[in-house]
Amino acid sequence: MSLTEELNSLRLELADCLLGADVSDNLLDLTLEFIGSKFSCSRVYIFEIHRNGTFDNTYEWCAEGIAPQIEFLKGESVELIRGWIDVFEQGRPVVIEDLEAIVEEMPTVYLTLKPQDIQSLVAVALKSRGEIFGFIGLDNPHSSKFCDIANFLEAIAPNILLAINGVNRISALKKVSSYDELTGVYSSQFLSSNLKDFKTAETVGVVYCDIIDVKSINALQGRAAGDEAIKSCCKLIKEFFPKDDIYRLNGDKFVVIVYNRGVEYFRQCLAEFKLAAQDHPQHIAVGSSWTSAKPIDIFEQFYEAEAQMFVEKEDYYAVTTAVRRSGDSEKFAVVSRGDFEEYIENNFFNPKLLVNSMASAEGSIYVYFGDLQTNMYYISDNMRDTFGFDSNLVYNMAEKWESRIINPSERQAYKDDISDLFAKKRRIHDLRYRVKDVHDNYTWIHCRGEVLWSPDKTVPLFFSGCIVRQEYEFTVDPVTNFLRETAAIRRLSALNESSKCTIIGFSLNNFSEINELHGKAKGDELLRDISQRLINDFEDKVSFYRLDGLRFAAIMNEDCSEDPEQIITEIRYLVNLRYRHHGVAVQTPCSMTVLSVQHDEMTPQEMISNIIVLLNIAKSSRDNSYVAHSNKSIKEQHTMAEMIFELTKNVQNNFENFRIVVQPTFSAKTHGIVSGEVLLRWTFKGKNIPPNVFVPLLEKHRLIYAVGEWLFEQVVKTTVRIHSINPELDMAFNVSYLQVLDANFFTHMQKVLSNYKLDAQRLVLELTETNFDESPQKLSEFFNSCIDLGIKVALDDFGNGYSSLGMLLKYPTNIVKLDKSLLSEMSTSEDKQKFINSIVYACHAFGKIVCAEGIETQTELQLMTDADCDYIQGYYFSKPLEISEYFNLIAESFRK
């Protein structure tokens, strides 16, 4: 039989196999299984290449007894197979008949394939519209007719493409149903399909979140404002639970499920999240539960967390849920007959139910009405409970309500309006003022009502009105009584276009710690005291607004001629004084900034946005008395905000734009490679961002946990590949101090080492000495666990800062890396060189290996060699290398 006939026969046999398959079967799986069986190979696989320069193993079939590799071959750099891409673009297959034969010609490919027990392989390109998007290949075929195998794979490549497109369409549909469109977290439908998975978990923690009053925002501000509130709260949840599953149950409710993590991790994340939620402009009620009891009853955990959430929600509203009572049908006396009266006369009507439906116990609207001849009023249940009335029936309502108005001028305005209402026979009553509720909380309200007069307008018959709490309209902050951001924007919009606008921004610092140490009630007490005194002392100079969290703006009145710097000084003095009065010791209680521009230079929204940006700068540079607006500072902060957004997105997208490089380390005596240090790199807008810029951002926004776990897996994967040629080489990696405190990181390390079957004795963990004394007990526990596992520990940057030789005895380190700053000390005098020599001698006496960092010249190399250092690292020998470059270097050094 000719080759063409054999290929056609195989294709027909494959077609018959797929034709008999059930529609629900995965045709790609069947195709890979058919190929694997026919050619008696160990693995058949499909890799897909992405536009970001990485490729993934997306489909795989393995023969019996062969370990799957698909889990470990994700996000690989295309540079590892650059030679293959060149071959594919020439329209040829990649054929490796003997892997050992390519070790010198293609070391990068060799190191990538060797750990997978590959001796031979065949791969052909998969193309769509002439562009390579992946390849299909097989390992270790029994047949030696590699060209025949390649021809068959090329012949069925179009069928593979069709099958992949079909699977991708199904996956896209599943993805749409799995994710919430507004927030990007998992949907409630996806939660339902995952419930069975949680039953087998070792531990499960549930956090139940309810964003309060989204419905009110939708009604009063519009759906777009409600969506922004939901997205803002979801962003906060993501920030504190970056490694856990987040689901949006419905419009305003979210659930976080934390499984197979320790209770310490769960409680820490929960506590930090609840503290941050207190400072969030949108109220979030939070309930939680955690269990390790087997079997896991996920529904019981949901109910427990939800019940806690409702308790917190009731505490927030500070009202007792009213018991609904039904009443008989009643009729109102009417002056003139209309559709409403006709409906009441001919249909069942329950006015109590009508009132309760408009004024729920958790609502922001209070309803009342009264007979103006008897002066007897009826008030809704929530108004009775919130404002401390004894009954729903209230005699002389106007007088009793007046006693609850706290500000004398506002009380007088209320009395004047009521008198004027009846004197001028007006129909509408409409006022805004502050009242005190039953818990002594001060609340801005909007009171509006209508009077029904007799036909001749001589007798007032009936009054009906409603009261709306202003904080629900985002007009007034209930704690500080400052107007909110929307009011500030309206104020700025109303200014004359040619006028100059001066805004003083200030933030109150360390409130999370205050709430944690003294309780939220104490924090609110301090906040109310500060805000009330600011209003009393400055109301003739500025108008105060609460922006978000603990950030505020003071817009100077147009007739105020005082120097803004003087007002800044006075505000800071007042805030510092109130902190001390309340017994709160904070080094910098208040961060401040000022923005002064012509009104037509910026939009009101830009002014407020820039104030927030400047306050962020002021908070991070507390040495300055205040930060003034400049285009440079605004641009830098906006860039930083962009970086934070992009970092978060990249982490969520399988660590897109992250990669590792390796800095080789050499023997000081032989100059041969002894190890490599893995370094993290991140690309932003096509440029490499220095680690000292993006790593602190990862730590600040809690992304370091996920990135650290990803980095460790890259380290292990790279080490396994290097050991294919030289199993004696070490691989070092850096760990953030926050990862040391994360109870789950060590467990993750154990899991990854087990998955890749790597002996940990060739790994070196590096930690900077400046972090060593922050939490010595946890640090020692972590080090000892790593050493028990076989991992070596290196003290990095030794000599930078407050280093002490006592550290060498205090912590069980194996390697000491001398900081580059010591080189300049050695070169200045002979005595200093002797001192450095003594440090090296002491390290050796303690059994430590010494590595000199930052060696760039022959002179520096000689100095450290003379000091008897063991290892050398620096640009003199090599800069940090891309993975493919490092593989080439390792292969070349091994051949020597």
XYZ file of N, CA and C in Angstrom, residues 486-589:
312
model
N -20.941 64.694 45.754
C -21.837 65.190 44.706
C -22.202 66.648 44.946
N -22.365 67.025 46.224
C -22.675 68.421 46.536
C -21.486 69.316 46.232
N -20.268 68.807 46.468
C -19.070 69.592 46.146
C -18.977 69.858 44.653
N -19.300 68.847 43.859
C -19.253 69.020 42.400
C -20.303 70.034 41.951
N -21.501 69.978 42.565
C -22.527 70.977 42.219
C -22.060 72.381 42.589
N -21.411 72.508 43.754
C -20.918 73.814 44.197
C -19.871 74.345 43.220
N -18.926 73.495 42.816
C -17.882 73.927 41.884
C -18.450 74.244 40.512
N -19.468 73.508 40.101
C -20.083 73.747 38.789
C -20.770 75.105 38.734
N -21.226 75.581 39.888
C -21.979 76.836 39.922
C -21.088 78.066 39.960
N -19.769 77.872 40.103
C -18.861 79.016 40.183
C -18.760 79.726 38.845
N -18.425 80.990 38.916
C -18.205 81.779 37.712
C -16.985 81.251 36.968
N -17.083 81.137 35.644
C -16.008 80.525 34.850
C -14.675 81.252 34.992
N -14.706 82.544 35.240
C -13.456 83.309 35.329
C -12.921 83.389 36.755
N -13.639 82.829 37.704
C -13.226 82.961 39.098
C -12.134 81.948 39.437
N -11.373 82.260 40.486
C -10.337 81.364 40.960
C -10.901 80.493 42.069
N -10.576 79.232 42.019
C -11.124 78.283 42.988
C -9.978 77.697 43.806
N -10.113 77.722 45.120
C -9.107 77.140 46.005
C -9.760 76.055 46.843
N -9.190 74.856 46.773
C -9.705 73.709 47.531
C -8.586 73.192 48.428
N -8.897 73.070 49.709
C -7.968 72.478 50.667
C -8.425 71.038 50.912
N -7.534 70.110 50.708
C -7.860 68.717 50.961
C -7.166 68.227 52.226
N -7.843 67.382 52.984
C -7.197 66.799 54.153
C -7.750 65.395 54.400
N -6.895 64.554 54.946
C -7.310 63.196 55.292
C -6.939 62.927 56.743
N -7.780 62.157 57.429
C -7.533 61.788 58.818
C -6.882 60.406 58.810
N -5.733 60.299 59.457
C -4.908 59.100 59.340
C -5.114 58.122 60.493
N -4.800 56.857 60.196
C -4.749 55.768 61.190
C -6.102 55.424 61.795
N -7.197 55.697 61.063
C -8.514 55.386 61.613
C -8.768 53.885 61.671
N -8.151 53.111 60.782
C -8.314 51.656 60.856
C -7.774 51.143 62.181
N -6.596 51.659 62.590
C -6.015 51.241 63.864
C -6.861 51.731 65.036
N -7.405 52.955 64.919
C -8.254 53.492 65.984
C -9.483 52.614 66.170
N -10.132 52.257 65.047
C -11.323 51.412 65.119
C -10.991 50.046 65.700
N -9.802 49.516 65.323
C -9.420 48.186 65.774
C -9.098 48.181 67.265
N -8.388 49.216 67.740
C -7.945 49.250 69.134
C -9.033 49.741 70.088
N -9.811 50.731 69.643
C -10.765 51.377 70.546
C -12.225 51.119 70.185
N -12.474 50.517 69.023
C -13.850 50.268 68.597
C -14.345 51.353 67.665
N -15.278 50.994 66.801
C -15.796 51.942 65.806
C -16.536 53.099 66.460
N -17.189 52.831 67.587
C -17.924 53.903 68.272
C -16.971 55.022 68.683
N -15.776 54.639 69.178
C -14.770 55.632 69.552
C -14.278 56.392 68.322
N -14.092 55.661 67.215
C -13.668 56.326 65.985
C -14.705 57.320 65.499
N -15.977 56.927 65.534
C -17.049 57.834 65.103
C -17.154 59.041 66.039
N -16.912 58.808 67.321
C -16.964 59.916 68.284
C -15.889 60.949 67.969
N -14.671 60.473 67.682
C -13.584 61.382 67.311
C -13.915 62.109 66.017
N -14.462 61.376 65.042
C -14.787 61.977 63.748
C -15.865 63.052 63.896
N -16.889 62.764 64.711
C -17.965 63.753 64.919
C -17.437 64.990 65.634
N -16.554 64.764 66.608
C -15.987 65.893 67.347
C -15.174 66.795 66.416
N -14.310 66.177 65.598
C -13.489 66.970 64.675
C -14.359 67.741 63.687
N -15.321 67.066 63.098
C -16.142 67.711 62.069
C -16.982 68.846 62.645
N -17.543 68.645 63.834
C -18.371 69.692 64.421
C -17.544 70.931 64.743
N -16.340 70.719 65.257
C -15.480 71.858 65.590
C -14.977 72.563 64.331
N -14.730 71.791 63.265
C -14.335 72.426 61.999
C -15.457 73.304 61.468
N -16.685 72.788 61.527
C -17.839 73.579 61.063
C -17.969 74.850 61.893
N -17.866 74.716 63.215
C -18.035 75.884 64.097
C -16.953 76.935 63.878
N -15.703 76.479 63.648
C -14.579 77.420 63.574
C -14.355 77.994 62.182
N -14.814 77.279 61.150
C -14.444 77.696 59.790
C -15.641 77.924 58.854
N -16.879 77.861 59.364
C -18.011 77.908 58.436
C -18.125 79.234 57.691
N -17.500 80.300 58.213
C -17.531 81.581 57.498
C -16.389 81.700 56.486
N -15.477 80.693 56.470
C -14.336 80.751 55.564
C -14.418 79.689 54.455
N -14.833 78.479 54.827
C -14.845 77.376 53.868
C -16.113 76.551 54.051
N -16.407 75.729 53.049
C -17.487 74.746 53.126
C -16.847 73.364 53.063
N -17.254 72.478 53.985
C -16.629 71.165 54.108
C -17.439 70.093 53.382
N -16.697 69.136 52.789
C -17.319 68.026 52.065
C -16.546 66.751 52.380
N -17.290 65.659 52.553
C -16.641 64.352 52.734
C -16.587 63.674 51.370
N -15.386 63.280 50.953
C -15.209 62.686 49.626
C -15.401 61.177 49.701
N -14.382 60.450 50.064
C -14.520 59.013 50.249
C -13.643 58.586 51.402
N -14.093 57.595 52.155
C -13.324 57.149 53.299
C -13.096 58.280 54.282
N -11.831 58.529 54.594
C -11.461 59.593 55.542
C -10.800 60.756 54.828
N -11.241 61.032 53.587
C -10.706 62.153 52.809
C -11.777 63.227 52.695
N -11.350 64.480 52.828
C -12.287 65.593 52.878
C -11.772 66.751 52.020
N -12.712 67.598 51.618
C -12.359 68.794 50.867
C -12.994 69.996 51.546
N -12.241 71.092 51.592
C -12.758 72.355 52.111
C -12.645 73.392 51.000
N -13.782 73.778 50.431
C -13.794 74.766 49.342
C -13.887 76.153 49.960
N -12.898 76.980 49.673
C -12.874 78.318 50.264
C -13.992 79.173 49.685
N -14.662 79.887 50.577
C -15.732 80.779 50.141
C -15.148 81.914 49.307
N -15.938 82.396 48.360
C -15.437 83.416 47.429
C -15.094 84.720 48.141
N -15.760 85.003 49.262
C -15.502 86.261 49.970
C -14.434 86.112 51.048
N -13.804 84.917 51.115
C -12.766 84.698 52.123
C -11.425 85.192 51.585
N -10.796 86.108 52.307
C -9.529 86.693 51.855
C -8.331 86.109 52.600
N -8.572 85.161 53.486
C -7.487 84.601 54.294
C -6.563 83.726 53.437
N -5.299 83.694 53.801
C -4.308 82.889 53.092
C -4.624 81.402 53.308
N -4.715 80.615 52.217
C -5.006 79.179 52.373
C -4.016 78.467 53.292
N -2.746 78.901 53.260
C -1.743 78.245 54.103
C -2.061 78.436 55.581
N -2.643 79.612 55.929
C -3.023 79.859 57.317
C -4.167 78.940 57.735
N -5.136 78.748 56.826
C -6.261 77.850 57.119
C -5.761 76.423 57.277
N -4.804 76.007 56.422
C -4.216 74.667 56.530
C -3.585 74.482 57.906
N -2.818 75.476 58.344
C -2.170 75.404 59.656
C -3.191 75.266 60.779
N -4.279 76.050 60.685
C -5.302 76.026 61.733
C -6.061 74.698 61.751
N -6.374 74.160 60.564
C -7.080 72.873 60.504
C -6.202 71.773 61.083
N -4.917 71.784 60.721
C -4.017 70.753 61.230
C -3.907 70.854 62.754
N -3.810 72.072 63.259
C -3.696 72.252 64.713
C -4.952 71.736 65.412
N -6.110 72.043 64.866
C -7.368 71.594 65.475
C -7.453 70.069 65.488
N -7.113 69.431 64.354
C -7.180 67.964 64.261
C -6.209 67.327 65.247
N -4.970 67.835 65.313
C -3.987 67.285 66.245
C -4.473 67.395 67.684
N -5.094 68.544 67.997
C -5.601 68.786 69.344
C -6.695 67.788 69.715
N -7.610 67.513 68.766
C -8.727 66.605 69.060
C -8.232 65.161 69.200
N -7.232 64.765 68.394
C -6.650 63.432 68.547
C -6.094 63.266 69.965
N -5.326 64.281 70.426
C -4.733 64.195 71.764
C -5.806 64.200 72.843
N -6.849 65.015 72.631
C -7.940 65.096 73.615
C -8.615 63.740 73.794
N -8.718 62.977 72.715
C -9.368 61.669 72.786
C -8.382 60.556 73.134
N -7.155 60.915 73.444
C -6.175 59.927 73.872
C -5.665 59.045 72.758
N -5.665 59.566 71.522
C -5.200 58.802 70.364
C -3.827 59.331 69.961
N -2.799 58.501 70.120
C -1.430 58.915 69.815
C -1.085 58.516 68.385
N -1.002 59.495 67.504
C -0.650 59.277 66.101
C 0.376 60.331 65.711
N 1.450 59.906 65.046
C 2.516 60.837 64.709
C 2.039 61.929 63.758
N 1.281 61.541 62.727
C 0.778 62.521 61.763
C -0.727 62.308 61.600
N -1.546 62.937 62.445
C -2.996 62.705 62.374
C -3.630 63.184 61.078
